[in-house]
Amino acid sequence: MNPMSSASALTAPTSRAWVGHWLMAVAALHTGVAFLLLRQPLLTLVERGVFNSVGQDPVAAATAWFLLFGLLLAVLALAITPLERLGDAVAMTRLGWGVLLLSVLGVLLMPASGFWLALPAAWTLIRRGRAG
């Protein structure tokens, strides 16, 4: 096998890179919902001075995690887009399984949630990873 041909195949750009963009949109929606529905708890965190503002308050903790999850999903989306464009099959497969497991767990714990929106992305990453 020619090492150059496998390297070229790994870095062959694809025009079908949509998963990272999809997850970024889900992250933006998630963060927007946090600011709309959790405005008062977020303001409370700011009023408490942000640093160590959660304490033992379960509403503050849920609010912080809700906001942080949206930001973490955005970071993940930023990493996935170049992997899709490069066609990194191993990385896409691993991330796909991770997103799938996280989404399924989220759906099981909270069926009325946005975790469903990550399932198409997970499926696509796994499928593309196996095809590569």
Coordinates of C-alpha atoms in Angstrom, one line a residue:
M1 CA 0.0 0.0 0.0
N2 CA 1.3 3.4 -0.9
P3 CA 1.6 5.6 2.2
M4 CA 0.9 8.7 0.2
S5 CA -2.4 7.3 -1.1
S6 CA -3.7 6.5 2.4
A7 CA -2.6 9.9 3.6
S8 CA -4.4 11.6 0.7
A9 CA -7.5 9.6 1.5
L10 CA -7.4 10.6 5.1
T11 CA -7.1 14.3 4.2
A12 CA -9.5 14.3 1.3
P13 CA -11.9 17.1 1.9
T14 CA -15.6 16.4 1.9
S15 CA -18.5 18.7 1.0
R16 CA -20.8 16.7 3.2
A17 CA -19.5 18.2 6.5
W18 CA -22.7 19.1 8.3
V19 CA -22.5 17.3 11.7
G20 CA -20.3 19.9 13.3
H21 CA -22.6 22.6 12.1
W22 CA -25.7 20.7 13.3
L23 CA -24.3 20.3 16.7
M24 CA -23.3 23.9 16.8
A25 CA -26.9 24.9 16.0
V26 CA -28.1 22.5 18.8
A27 CA -25.6 24.1 21.2
A28 CA -26.8 27.6 20.3
L29 CA -30.4 26.5 20.8
H30 CA -29.5 24.9 24.1
T31 CA -27.7 28.0 25.3
G32 CA -30.5 30.3 24.1
V33 CA -33.0 28.2 26.0
A34 CA -30.8 28.6 29.1
F35 CA -30.9 32.4 28.8
L36 CA -34.7 32.4 28.1
L37 CA -36.0 29.9 30.6
L38 CA -33.3 30.2 33.3
R39 CA -32.8 33.9 33.2
Q40 CA -33.6 34.5 36.9
P41 CA -31.3 31.7 38.2
L42 CA -28.5 33.0 35.9
L43 CA -29.0 36.5 37.3
T44 CA -28.8 35.0 40.8
L45 CA -25.4 33.5 40.0
V46 CA -24.2 36.8 38.8
E47 CA -25.6 38.6 41.8
R48 CA -23.8 36.2 44.0
G49 CA -20.5 37.2 42.3
V50 CA -20.2 34.2 40.0
F51 CA -17.2 32.7 41.9
N52 CA -18.5 29.9 44.2
S53 CA -22.0 31.1 43.5
V54 CA -23.7 27.7 43.1
G55 CA -23.0 26.4 46.6
Q56 CA -25.6 23.9 47.8
D57 CA -28.4 25.4 45.7
P58 CA -29.8 22.7 43.4
V59 CA -31.5 25.2 41.0
A60 CA -28.2 27.1 40.7
A61 CA -26.4 23.8 40.0
A62 CA -28.8 22.7 37.4
T63 CA -28.7 26.1 35.7
A64 CA -24.9 26.1 35.7
W65 CA -24.8 22.6 34.2
F66 CA -27.4 23.4 31.6
L67 CA -25.4 26.4 30.4
L68 CA -22.1 24.6 30.6
F69 CA -23.4 21.7 28.6
G70 CA -24.4 24.0 25.8
L71 CA -20.9 25.5 25.8
L72 CA -19.2 22.1 25.9
L73 CA -21.4 20.9 22.9
A74 CA -20.2 24.0 21.0
V75 CA -16.6 23.1 21.7
L76 CA -17.3 19.5 20.5
A77 CA -18.9 20.9 17.3
L78 CA -15.8 23.0 16.6
A79 CA -13.7 19.9 16.8
I80 CA -16.0 17.7 14.7
T81 CA -16.2 20.0 11.7
P82 CA -12.5 19.7 10.7
L83 CA -12.5 16.0 11.4
E84 CA -15.4 15.6 9.0
R85 CA -13.6 17.7 6.3
L86 CA -10.4 15.7 6.8
G87 CA -12.3 12.4 6.7
D88 CA -10.7 11.1 9.9
A89 CA -12.6 7.8 10.2
V90 CA -11.1 6.7 13.6
A91 CA -11.8 10.0 15.3
M92 CA -15.3 10.3 13.8
T93 CA -16.2 6.8 14.9
R94 CA -15.0 7.3 18.4
L95 CA -16.8 10.7 18.7
G96 CA -19.9 9.2 17.1
W97 CA -20.1 6.4 19.7
G98 CA -19.5 8.9 22.5
V99 CA -22.2 11.3 21.3
L100 CA -24.5 8.3 20.9
L101 CA -24.0 7.0 24.4
L102 CA -24.3 10.4 25.9
S103 CA -27.5 11.1 23.9
V104 CA -29.1 7.7 24.8
L105 CA -28.3 8.2 28.4
G106 CA -29.8 11.8 28.2
V107 CA -32.9 10.5 26.5
L108 CA -33.4 7.7 29.1
L109 CA -33.0 10.2 32.0
M110 CA -34.9 13.1 30.4
P111 CA -37.1 12.0 27.4
A112 CA -38.6 15.5 27.1
S113 CA -35.3 17.1 26.2
G114 CA -33.1 18.1 23.3
F115 CA -30.9 15.0 23.5
W116 CA -32.9 13.6 20.6
L117 CA -31.3 16.3 18.4
A118 CA -27.8 14.7 18.8
L119 CA -28.9 11.2 17.6
P120 CA -28.7 12.0 13.8
A121 CA -25.2 13.5 14.3
A122 CA -24.0 10.4 16.3
W123 CA -25.5 8.0 13.7
T124 CA -23.8 9.9 10.8
L125 CA -20.4 10.1 12.5
I126 CA -20.5 6.3 13.2
R127 CA -21.6 5.6 9.7
R128 CA -19.0 7.8 8.1
G129 CA -16.3 6.5 10.3
R130 CA -17.1 2.9 9.3
A131 CA -17.2 3.9 5.6
G132 CA -13.8 5.5 5.8

